[in-house]
PDB file of C-alpha atoms in Angstrom:
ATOM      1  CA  UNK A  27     110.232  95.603 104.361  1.00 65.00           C
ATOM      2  CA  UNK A  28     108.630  97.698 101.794  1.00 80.00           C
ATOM      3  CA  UNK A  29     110.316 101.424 101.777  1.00 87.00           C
ATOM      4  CA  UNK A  30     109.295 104.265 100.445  1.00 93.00           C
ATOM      5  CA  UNK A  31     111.424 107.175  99.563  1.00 94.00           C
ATOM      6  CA  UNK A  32     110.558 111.472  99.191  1.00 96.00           C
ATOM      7  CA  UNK A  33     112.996 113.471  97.611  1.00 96.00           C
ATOM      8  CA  UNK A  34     113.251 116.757  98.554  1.00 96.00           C
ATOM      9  CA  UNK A  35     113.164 115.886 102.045  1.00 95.00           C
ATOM     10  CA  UNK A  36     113.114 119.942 102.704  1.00 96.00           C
ATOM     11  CA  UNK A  37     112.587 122.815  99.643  1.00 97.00           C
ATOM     12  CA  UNK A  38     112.393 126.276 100.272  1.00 97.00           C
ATOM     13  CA  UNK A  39     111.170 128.307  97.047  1.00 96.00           C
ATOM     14  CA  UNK A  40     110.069 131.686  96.160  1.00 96.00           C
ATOM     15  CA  UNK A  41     106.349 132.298  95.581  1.00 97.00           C
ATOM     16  CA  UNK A  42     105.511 131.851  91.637  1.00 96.00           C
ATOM     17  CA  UNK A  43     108.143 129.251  90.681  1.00 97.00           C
ATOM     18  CA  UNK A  44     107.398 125.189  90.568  1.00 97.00           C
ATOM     19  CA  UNK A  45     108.526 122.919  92.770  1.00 97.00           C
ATOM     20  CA  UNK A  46     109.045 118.905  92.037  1.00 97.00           C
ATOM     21  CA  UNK A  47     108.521 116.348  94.566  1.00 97.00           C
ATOM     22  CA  UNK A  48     109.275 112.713  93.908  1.00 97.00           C
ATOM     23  CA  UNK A  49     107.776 109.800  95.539  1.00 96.00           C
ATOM     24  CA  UNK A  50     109.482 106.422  94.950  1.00 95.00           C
ATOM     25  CA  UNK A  51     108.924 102.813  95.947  1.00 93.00           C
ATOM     26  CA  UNK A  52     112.470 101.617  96.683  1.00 92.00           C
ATOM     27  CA  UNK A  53     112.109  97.577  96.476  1.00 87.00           C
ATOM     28  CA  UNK A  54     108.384  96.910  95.342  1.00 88.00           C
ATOM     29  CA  UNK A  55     106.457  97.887  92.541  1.00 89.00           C
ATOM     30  CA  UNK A  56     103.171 100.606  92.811  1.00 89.00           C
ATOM     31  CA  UNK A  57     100.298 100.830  90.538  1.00 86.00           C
ATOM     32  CA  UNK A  58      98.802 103.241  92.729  1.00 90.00           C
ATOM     33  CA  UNK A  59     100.271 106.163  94.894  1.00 93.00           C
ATOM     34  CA  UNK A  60      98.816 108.636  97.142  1.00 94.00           C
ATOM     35  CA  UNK A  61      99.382 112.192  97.978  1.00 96.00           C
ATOM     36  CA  UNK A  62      98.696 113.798 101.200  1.00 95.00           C
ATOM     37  CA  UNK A  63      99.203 117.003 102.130  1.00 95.00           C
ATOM     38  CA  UNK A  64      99.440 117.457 106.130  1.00 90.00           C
ATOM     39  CA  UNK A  65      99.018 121.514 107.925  1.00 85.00           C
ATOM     40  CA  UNK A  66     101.231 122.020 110.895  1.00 80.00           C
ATOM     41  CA  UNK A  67      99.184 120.482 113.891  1.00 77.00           C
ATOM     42  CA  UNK A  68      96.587 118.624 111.325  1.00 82.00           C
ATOM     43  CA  UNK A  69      95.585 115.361 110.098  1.00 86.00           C
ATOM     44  CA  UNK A  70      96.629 114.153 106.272  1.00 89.00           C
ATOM     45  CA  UNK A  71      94.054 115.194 103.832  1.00 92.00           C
ATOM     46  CA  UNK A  72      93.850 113.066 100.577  1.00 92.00           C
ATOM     47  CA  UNK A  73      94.921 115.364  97.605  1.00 94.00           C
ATOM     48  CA  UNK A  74      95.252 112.781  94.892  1.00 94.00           C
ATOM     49  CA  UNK A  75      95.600 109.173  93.896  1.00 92.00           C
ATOM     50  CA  UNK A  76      98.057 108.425  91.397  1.00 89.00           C
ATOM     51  CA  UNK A  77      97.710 105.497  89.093  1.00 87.00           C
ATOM     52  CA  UNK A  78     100.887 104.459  86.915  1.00 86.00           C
ATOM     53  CA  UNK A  79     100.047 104.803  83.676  1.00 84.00           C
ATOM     54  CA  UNK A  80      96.753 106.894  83.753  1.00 86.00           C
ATOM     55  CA  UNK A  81      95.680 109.754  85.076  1.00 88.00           C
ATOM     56  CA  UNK A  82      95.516 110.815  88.451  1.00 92.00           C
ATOM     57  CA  UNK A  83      92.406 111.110  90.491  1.00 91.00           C
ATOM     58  CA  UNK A  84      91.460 114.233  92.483  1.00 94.00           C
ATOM     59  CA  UNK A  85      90.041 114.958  95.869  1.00 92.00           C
ATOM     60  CA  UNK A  86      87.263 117.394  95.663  1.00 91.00           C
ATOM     61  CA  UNK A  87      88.601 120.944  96.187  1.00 93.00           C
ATOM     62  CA  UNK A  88      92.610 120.017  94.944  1.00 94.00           C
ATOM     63  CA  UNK A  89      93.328 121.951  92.070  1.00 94.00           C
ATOM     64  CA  UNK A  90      94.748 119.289  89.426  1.00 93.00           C
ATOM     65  CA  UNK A  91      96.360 122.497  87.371  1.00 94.00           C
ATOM     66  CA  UNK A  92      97.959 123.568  90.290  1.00 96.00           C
ATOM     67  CA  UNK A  93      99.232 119.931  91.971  1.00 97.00           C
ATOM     68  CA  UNK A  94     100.404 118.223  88.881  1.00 96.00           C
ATOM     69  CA  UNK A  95     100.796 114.279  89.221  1.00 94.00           C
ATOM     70  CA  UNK A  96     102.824 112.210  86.928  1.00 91.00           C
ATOM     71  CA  UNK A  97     103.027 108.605  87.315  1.00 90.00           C
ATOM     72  CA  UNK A  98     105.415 107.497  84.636  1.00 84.00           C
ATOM     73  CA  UNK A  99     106.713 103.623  85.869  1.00 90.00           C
ATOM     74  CA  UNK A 100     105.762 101.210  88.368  1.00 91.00           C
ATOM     75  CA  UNK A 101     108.167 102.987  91.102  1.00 93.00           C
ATOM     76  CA  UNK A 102     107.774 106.359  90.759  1.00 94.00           C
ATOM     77  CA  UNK A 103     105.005 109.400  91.079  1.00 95.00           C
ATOM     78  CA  UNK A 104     106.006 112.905  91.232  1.00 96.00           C
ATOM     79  CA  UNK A 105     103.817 115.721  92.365  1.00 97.00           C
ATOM     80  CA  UNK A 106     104.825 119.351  90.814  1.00 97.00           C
ATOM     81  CA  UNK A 107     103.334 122.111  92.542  1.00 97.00           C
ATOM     82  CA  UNK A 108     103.525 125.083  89.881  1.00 97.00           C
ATOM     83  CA  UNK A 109     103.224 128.880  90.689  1.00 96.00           C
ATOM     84  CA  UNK A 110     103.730 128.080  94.297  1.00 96.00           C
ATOM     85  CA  UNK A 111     102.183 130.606  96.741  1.00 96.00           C
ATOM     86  CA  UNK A 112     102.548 131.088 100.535  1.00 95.00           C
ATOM     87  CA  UNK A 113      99.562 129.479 101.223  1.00 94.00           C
ATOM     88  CA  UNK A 114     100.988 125.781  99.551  1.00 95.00           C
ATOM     89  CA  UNK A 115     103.455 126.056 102.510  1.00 95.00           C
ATOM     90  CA  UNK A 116     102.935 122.755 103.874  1.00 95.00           C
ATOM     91  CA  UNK A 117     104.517 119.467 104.577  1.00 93.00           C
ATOM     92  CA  UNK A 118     103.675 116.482 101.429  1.00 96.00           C
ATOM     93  CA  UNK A 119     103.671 112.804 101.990  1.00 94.00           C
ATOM     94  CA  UNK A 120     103.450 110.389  99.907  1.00 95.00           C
ATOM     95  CA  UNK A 121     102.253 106.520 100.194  1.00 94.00           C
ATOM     96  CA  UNK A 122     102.638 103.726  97.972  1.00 93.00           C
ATOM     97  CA  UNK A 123     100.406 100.760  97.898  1.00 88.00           C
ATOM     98  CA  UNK A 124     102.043  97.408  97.561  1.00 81.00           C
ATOM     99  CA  UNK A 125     100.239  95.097  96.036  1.00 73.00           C
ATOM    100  CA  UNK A 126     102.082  92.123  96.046  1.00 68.00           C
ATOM    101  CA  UNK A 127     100.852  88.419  97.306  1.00 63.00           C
ATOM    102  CA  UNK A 128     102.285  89.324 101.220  1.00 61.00           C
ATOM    103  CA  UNK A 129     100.788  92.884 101.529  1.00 59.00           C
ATOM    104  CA  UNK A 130      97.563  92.844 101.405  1.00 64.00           C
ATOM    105  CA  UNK A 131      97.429  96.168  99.587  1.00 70.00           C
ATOM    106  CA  UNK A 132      99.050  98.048 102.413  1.00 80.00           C
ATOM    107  CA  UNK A 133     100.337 101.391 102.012  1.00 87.00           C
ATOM    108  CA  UNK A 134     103.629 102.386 102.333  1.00 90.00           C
ATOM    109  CA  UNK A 135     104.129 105.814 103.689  1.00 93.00           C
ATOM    110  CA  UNK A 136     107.239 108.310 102.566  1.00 93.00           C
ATOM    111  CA  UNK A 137     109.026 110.513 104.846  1.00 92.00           C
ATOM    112  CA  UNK A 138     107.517 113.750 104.083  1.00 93.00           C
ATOM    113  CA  UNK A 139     108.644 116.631 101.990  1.00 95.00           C
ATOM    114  CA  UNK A 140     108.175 120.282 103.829  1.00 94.00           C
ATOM    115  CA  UNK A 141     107.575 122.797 101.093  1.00 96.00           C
ATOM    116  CA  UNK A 142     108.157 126.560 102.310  1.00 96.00           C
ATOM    117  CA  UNK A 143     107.035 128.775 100.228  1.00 96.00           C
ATOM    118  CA  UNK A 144     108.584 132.697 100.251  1.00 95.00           C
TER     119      UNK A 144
ATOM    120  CA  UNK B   5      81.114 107.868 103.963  1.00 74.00           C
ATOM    121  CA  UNK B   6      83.670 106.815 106.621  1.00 82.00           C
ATOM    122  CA  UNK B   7      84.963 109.046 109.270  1.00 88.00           C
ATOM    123  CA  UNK B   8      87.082 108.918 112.056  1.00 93.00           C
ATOM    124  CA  UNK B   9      87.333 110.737 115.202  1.00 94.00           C
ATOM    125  CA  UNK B  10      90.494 110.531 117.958  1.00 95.00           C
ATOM    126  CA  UNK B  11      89.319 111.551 121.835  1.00 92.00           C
ATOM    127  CA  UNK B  12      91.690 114.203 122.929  1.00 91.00           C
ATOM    128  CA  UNK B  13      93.993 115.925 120.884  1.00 92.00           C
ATOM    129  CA  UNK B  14      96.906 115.645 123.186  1.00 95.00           C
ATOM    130  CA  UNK B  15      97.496 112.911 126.065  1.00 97.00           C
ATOM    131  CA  UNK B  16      99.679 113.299 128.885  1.00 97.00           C
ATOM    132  CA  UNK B  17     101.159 110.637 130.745  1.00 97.00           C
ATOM    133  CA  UNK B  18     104.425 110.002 132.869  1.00 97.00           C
ATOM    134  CA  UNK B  19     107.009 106.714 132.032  1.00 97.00           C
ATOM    135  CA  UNK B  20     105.900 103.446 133.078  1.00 97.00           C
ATOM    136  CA  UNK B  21     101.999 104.584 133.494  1.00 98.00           C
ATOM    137  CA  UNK B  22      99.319 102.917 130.358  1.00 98.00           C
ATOM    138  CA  UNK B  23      98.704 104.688 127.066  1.00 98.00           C
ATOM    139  CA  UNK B  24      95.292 104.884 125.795  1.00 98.00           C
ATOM    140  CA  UNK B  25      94.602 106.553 122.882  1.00 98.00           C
ATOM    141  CA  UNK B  26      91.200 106.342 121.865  1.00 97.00           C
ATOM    142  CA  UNK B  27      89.658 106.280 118.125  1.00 97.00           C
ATOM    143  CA  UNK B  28      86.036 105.912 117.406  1.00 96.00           C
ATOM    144  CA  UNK B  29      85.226 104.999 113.551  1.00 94.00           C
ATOM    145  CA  UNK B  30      81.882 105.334 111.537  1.00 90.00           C
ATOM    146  CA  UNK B  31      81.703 103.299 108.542  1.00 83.00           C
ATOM    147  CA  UNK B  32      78.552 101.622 106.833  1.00 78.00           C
ATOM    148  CA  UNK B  33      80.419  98.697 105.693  1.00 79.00           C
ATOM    149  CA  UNK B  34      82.834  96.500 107.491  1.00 79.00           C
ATOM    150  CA  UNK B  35      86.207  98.730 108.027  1.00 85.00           C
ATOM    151  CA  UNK B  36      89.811  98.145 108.295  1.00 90.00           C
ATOM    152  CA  UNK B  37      91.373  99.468 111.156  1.00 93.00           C
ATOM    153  CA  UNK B  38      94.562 101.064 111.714  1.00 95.00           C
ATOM    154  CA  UNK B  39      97.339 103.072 113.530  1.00 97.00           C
ATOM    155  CA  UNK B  40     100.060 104.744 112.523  1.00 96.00           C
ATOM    156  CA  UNK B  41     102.483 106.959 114.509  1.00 95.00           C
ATOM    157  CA  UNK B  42     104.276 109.624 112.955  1.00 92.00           C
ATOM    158  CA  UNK B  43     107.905 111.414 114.652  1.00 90.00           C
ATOM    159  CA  UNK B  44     108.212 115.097 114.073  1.00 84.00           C
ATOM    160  CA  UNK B  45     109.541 115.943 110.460  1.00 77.00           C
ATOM    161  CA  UNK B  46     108.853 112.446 109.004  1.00 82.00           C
ATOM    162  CA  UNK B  47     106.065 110.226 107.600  1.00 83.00           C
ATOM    163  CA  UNK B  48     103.865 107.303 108.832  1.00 89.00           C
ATOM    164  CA  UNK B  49     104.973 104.281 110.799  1.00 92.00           C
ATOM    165  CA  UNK B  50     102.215 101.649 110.277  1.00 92.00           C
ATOM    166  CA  UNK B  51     101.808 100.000 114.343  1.00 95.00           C
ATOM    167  CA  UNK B  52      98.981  97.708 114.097  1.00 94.00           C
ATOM    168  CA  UNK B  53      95.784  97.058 111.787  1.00 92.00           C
ATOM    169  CA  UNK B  54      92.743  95.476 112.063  1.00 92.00           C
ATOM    170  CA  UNK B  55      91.299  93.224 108.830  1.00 86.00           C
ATOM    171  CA  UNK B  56      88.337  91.245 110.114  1.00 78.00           C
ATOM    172  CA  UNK B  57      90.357  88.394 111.534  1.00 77.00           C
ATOM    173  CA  UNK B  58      90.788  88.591 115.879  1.00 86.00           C
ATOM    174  CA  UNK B  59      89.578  91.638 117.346  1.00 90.00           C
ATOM    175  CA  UNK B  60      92.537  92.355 119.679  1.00 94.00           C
ATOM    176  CA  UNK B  61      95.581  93.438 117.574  1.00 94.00           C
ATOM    177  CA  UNK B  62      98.951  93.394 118.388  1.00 95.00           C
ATOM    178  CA  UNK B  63     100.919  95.036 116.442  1.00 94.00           C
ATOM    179  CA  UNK B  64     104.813  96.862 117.286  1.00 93.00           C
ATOM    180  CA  UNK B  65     106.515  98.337 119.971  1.00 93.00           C
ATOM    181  CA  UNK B  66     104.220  96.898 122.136  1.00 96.00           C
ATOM    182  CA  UNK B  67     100.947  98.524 121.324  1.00 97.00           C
ATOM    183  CA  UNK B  68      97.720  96.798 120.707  1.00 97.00           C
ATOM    184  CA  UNK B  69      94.501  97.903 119.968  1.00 97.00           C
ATOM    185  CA  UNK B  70      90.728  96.034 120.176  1.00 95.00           C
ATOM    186  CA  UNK B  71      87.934  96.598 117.493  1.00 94.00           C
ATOM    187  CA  UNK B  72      84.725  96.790 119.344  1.00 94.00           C
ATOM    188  CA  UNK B  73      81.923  96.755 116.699  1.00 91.00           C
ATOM    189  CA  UNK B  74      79.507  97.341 119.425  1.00 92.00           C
ATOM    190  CA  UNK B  75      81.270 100.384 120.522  1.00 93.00           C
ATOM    191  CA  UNK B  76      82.252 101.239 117.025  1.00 94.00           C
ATOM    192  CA  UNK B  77      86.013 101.971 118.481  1.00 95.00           C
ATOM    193  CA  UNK B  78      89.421 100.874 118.004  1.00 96.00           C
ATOM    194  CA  UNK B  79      91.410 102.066 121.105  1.00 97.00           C
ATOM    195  CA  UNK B  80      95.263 101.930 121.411  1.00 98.00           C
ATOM    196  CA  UNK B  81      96.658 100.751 124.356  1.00 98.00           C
ATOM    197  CA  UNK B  82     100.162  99.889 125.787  1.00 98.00           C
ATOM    198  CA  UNK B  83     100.623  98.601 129.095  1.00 97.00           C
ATOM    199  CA  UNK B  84     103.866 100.960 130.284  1.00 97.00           C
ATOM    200  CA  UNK B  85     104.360 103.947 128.423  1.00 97.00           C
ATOM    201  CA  UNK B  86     108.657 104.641 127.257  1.00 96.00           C
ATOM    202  CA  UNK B  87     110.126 107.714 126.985  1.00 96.00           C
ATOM    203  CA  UNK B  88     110.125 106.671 122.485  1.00 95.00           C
ATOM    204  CA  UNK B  89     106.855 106.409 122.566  1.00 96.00           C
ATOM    205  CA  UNK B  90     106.190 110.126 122.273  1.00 96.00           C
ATOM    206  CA  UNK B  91     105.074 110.946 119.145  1.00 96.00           C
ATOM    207  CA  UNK B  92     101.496 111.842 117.071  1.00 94.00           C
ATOM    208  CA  UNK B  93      99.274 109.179 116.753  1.00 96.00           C
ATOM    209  CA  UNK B  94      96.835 108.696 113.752  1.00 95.00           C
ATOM    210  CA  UNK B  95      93.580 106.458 113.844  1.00 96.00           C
ATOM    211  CA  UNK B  96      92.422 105.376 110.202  1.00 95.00           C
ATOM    212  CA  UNK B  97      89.540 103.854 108.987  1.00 92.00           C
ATOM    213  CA  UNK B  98      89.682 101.750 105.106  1.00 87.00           C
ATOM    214  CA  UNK B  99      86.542 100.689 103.680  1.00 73.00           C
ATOM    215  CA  UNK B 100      86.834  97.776 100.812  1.00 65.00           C
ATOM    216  CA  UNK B 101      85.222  99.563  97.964  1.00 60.00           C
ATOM    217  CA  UNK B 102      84.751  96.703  95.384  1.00 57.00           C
ATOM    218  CA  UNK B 103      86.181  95.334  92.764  1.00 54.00           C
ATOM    219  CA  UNK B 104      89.774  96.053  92.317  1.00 52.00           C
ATOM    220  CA  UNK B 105      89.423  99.294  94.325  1.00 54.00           C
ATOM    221  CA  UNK B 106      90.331  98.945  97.600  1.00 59.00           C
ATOM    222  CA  UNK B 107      89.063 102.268  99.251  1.00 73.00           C
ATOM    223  CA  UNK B 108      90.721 105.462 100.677  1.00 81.00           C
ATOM    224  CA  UNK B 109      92.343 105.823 103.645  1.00 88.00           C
ATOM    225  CA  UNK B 110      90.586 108.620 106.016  1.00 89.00           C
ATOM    226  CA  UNK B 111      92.689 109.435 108.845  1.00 92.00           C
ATOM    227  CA  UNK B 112      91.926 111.305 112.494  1.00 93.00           C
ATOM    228  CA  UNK B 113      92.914 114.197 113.692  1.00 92.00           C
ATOM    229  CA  UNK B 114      95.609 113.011 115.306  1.00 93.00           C
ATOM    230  CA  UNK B 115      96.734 112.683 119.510  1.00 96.00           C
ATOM    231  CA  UNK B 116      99.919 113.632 120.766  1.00 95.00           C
ATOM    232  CA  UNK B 117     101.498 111.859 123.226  1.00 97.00           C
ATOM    233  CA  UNK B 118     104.013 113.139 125.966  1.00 97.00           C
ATOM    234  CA  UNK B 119     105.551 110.923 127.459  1.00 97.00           C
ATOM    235  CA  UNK B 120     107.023 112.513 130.857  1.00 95.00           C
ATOM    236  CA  UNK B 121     109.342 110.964 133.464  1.00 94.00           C
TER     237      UNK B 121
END
């Protein structure tokens, strides 16, 4: 099956430094990635969608200074929140869509990164 | 503009008894339908989806779900709830957007299930 793989699983930073998350699909290739970002008890909001090769697309309201999205190959997207505050505290996920003959464009979800912010 | 919107926010039921989770969907073109289930601390488990062909899904674990266009809703269901089977649940509604873009997933709010013996 199609896996998808988050690294940091955990990262615990203090506020005003950048943190790197890394979204990769393990065993299928992904033109296009999405970011979620998920409050404790909430739904996943759409931040971004990443497109390999391009720039990344915004949600209304997502701050594309602050949530940096680079989606340098077919396989990975990173997402670099930079002068982290308190309030980014949250938990990331990631998705990959796979595109390929069998899929039917479905999207492959990540295991989540939890971001605590000091 | 699609939305999605889950009936109860947390759902109660003890082992053996029948999980229904329900999900109503707005859409003003023809949606695809699905559910995911997501453990504590980790990402999304696709169960089951809905793409226009039969209306009753089946998808894993034992779940399946029926679109009702008349109803507009896309209900989970599993005969005899297992102590696994407690986890969040998320309804989400796809819309094909044209072209080579194939739409945005919006997802529910999410129910939790307890599972209790």
């Amino acid at each position: 099956g199609a896996v998808v793989s988050q690294h940091p699983s955990r990262v615990i930073c203090k506020s005003g430094t950048s943190v790197k998350i890394e979204c990769r699909s393990l065993d299928f290739q992904a033109t296009t990635m999405f970011w979620y970002r998920q409050f404790p008890k909430q739904s996943l909001m759409l931040m971004a969608t990443s497109n390999e090769g391009s720039k990344a697309t915004y949600e209304q309201g997502v701050e594309k200074d602050k949530f940096l999205i680079n989606h340098a190959s077919l396989t990975l997207s990173t997402l670099t929140v930079t002068s982290a505050h308190p309030e980014d505290s949250s938990f990331y996920i990631c998705s990959a869509r796979n595109q390929g003959p069998y899929n039917n464009n479905e999207q492959f979800f990540g295991p989540g990164t939890r971001l605590t912010v000091l | 503009a699609q939305s999605v919107t889950q009936l109860g926010s947390h759902v109660s039921v003890s082992e053996g008894a029948l999980v229904l989770l329900r999900c109503n969907y707005s859409s003003s073109v023809p949606p695809y339908l699905f559910w995911y289930v997501q453990y504590p601390n980790q990402g999304l488990q696709l169960l089951l989806k809905y793409t226009s062909a039969a209306t009753l899904v089946k998808g894993i674990n034992g779940f399946e779900a029926e679109f009702k266009k008349s109803e507009t809703s896309f209900h989970l269901t599993k005969p005899s709830a297992h102590m696994s089977d407690a986890a969040e649940y998320f309804c989400a509604v796809r819309t094909y957007a044209g072209g080579t873009s194939y739409g945005k997933l919006t997802f529910g709010q999410g129910t939790i299930l307890t599972v209790h013996p």
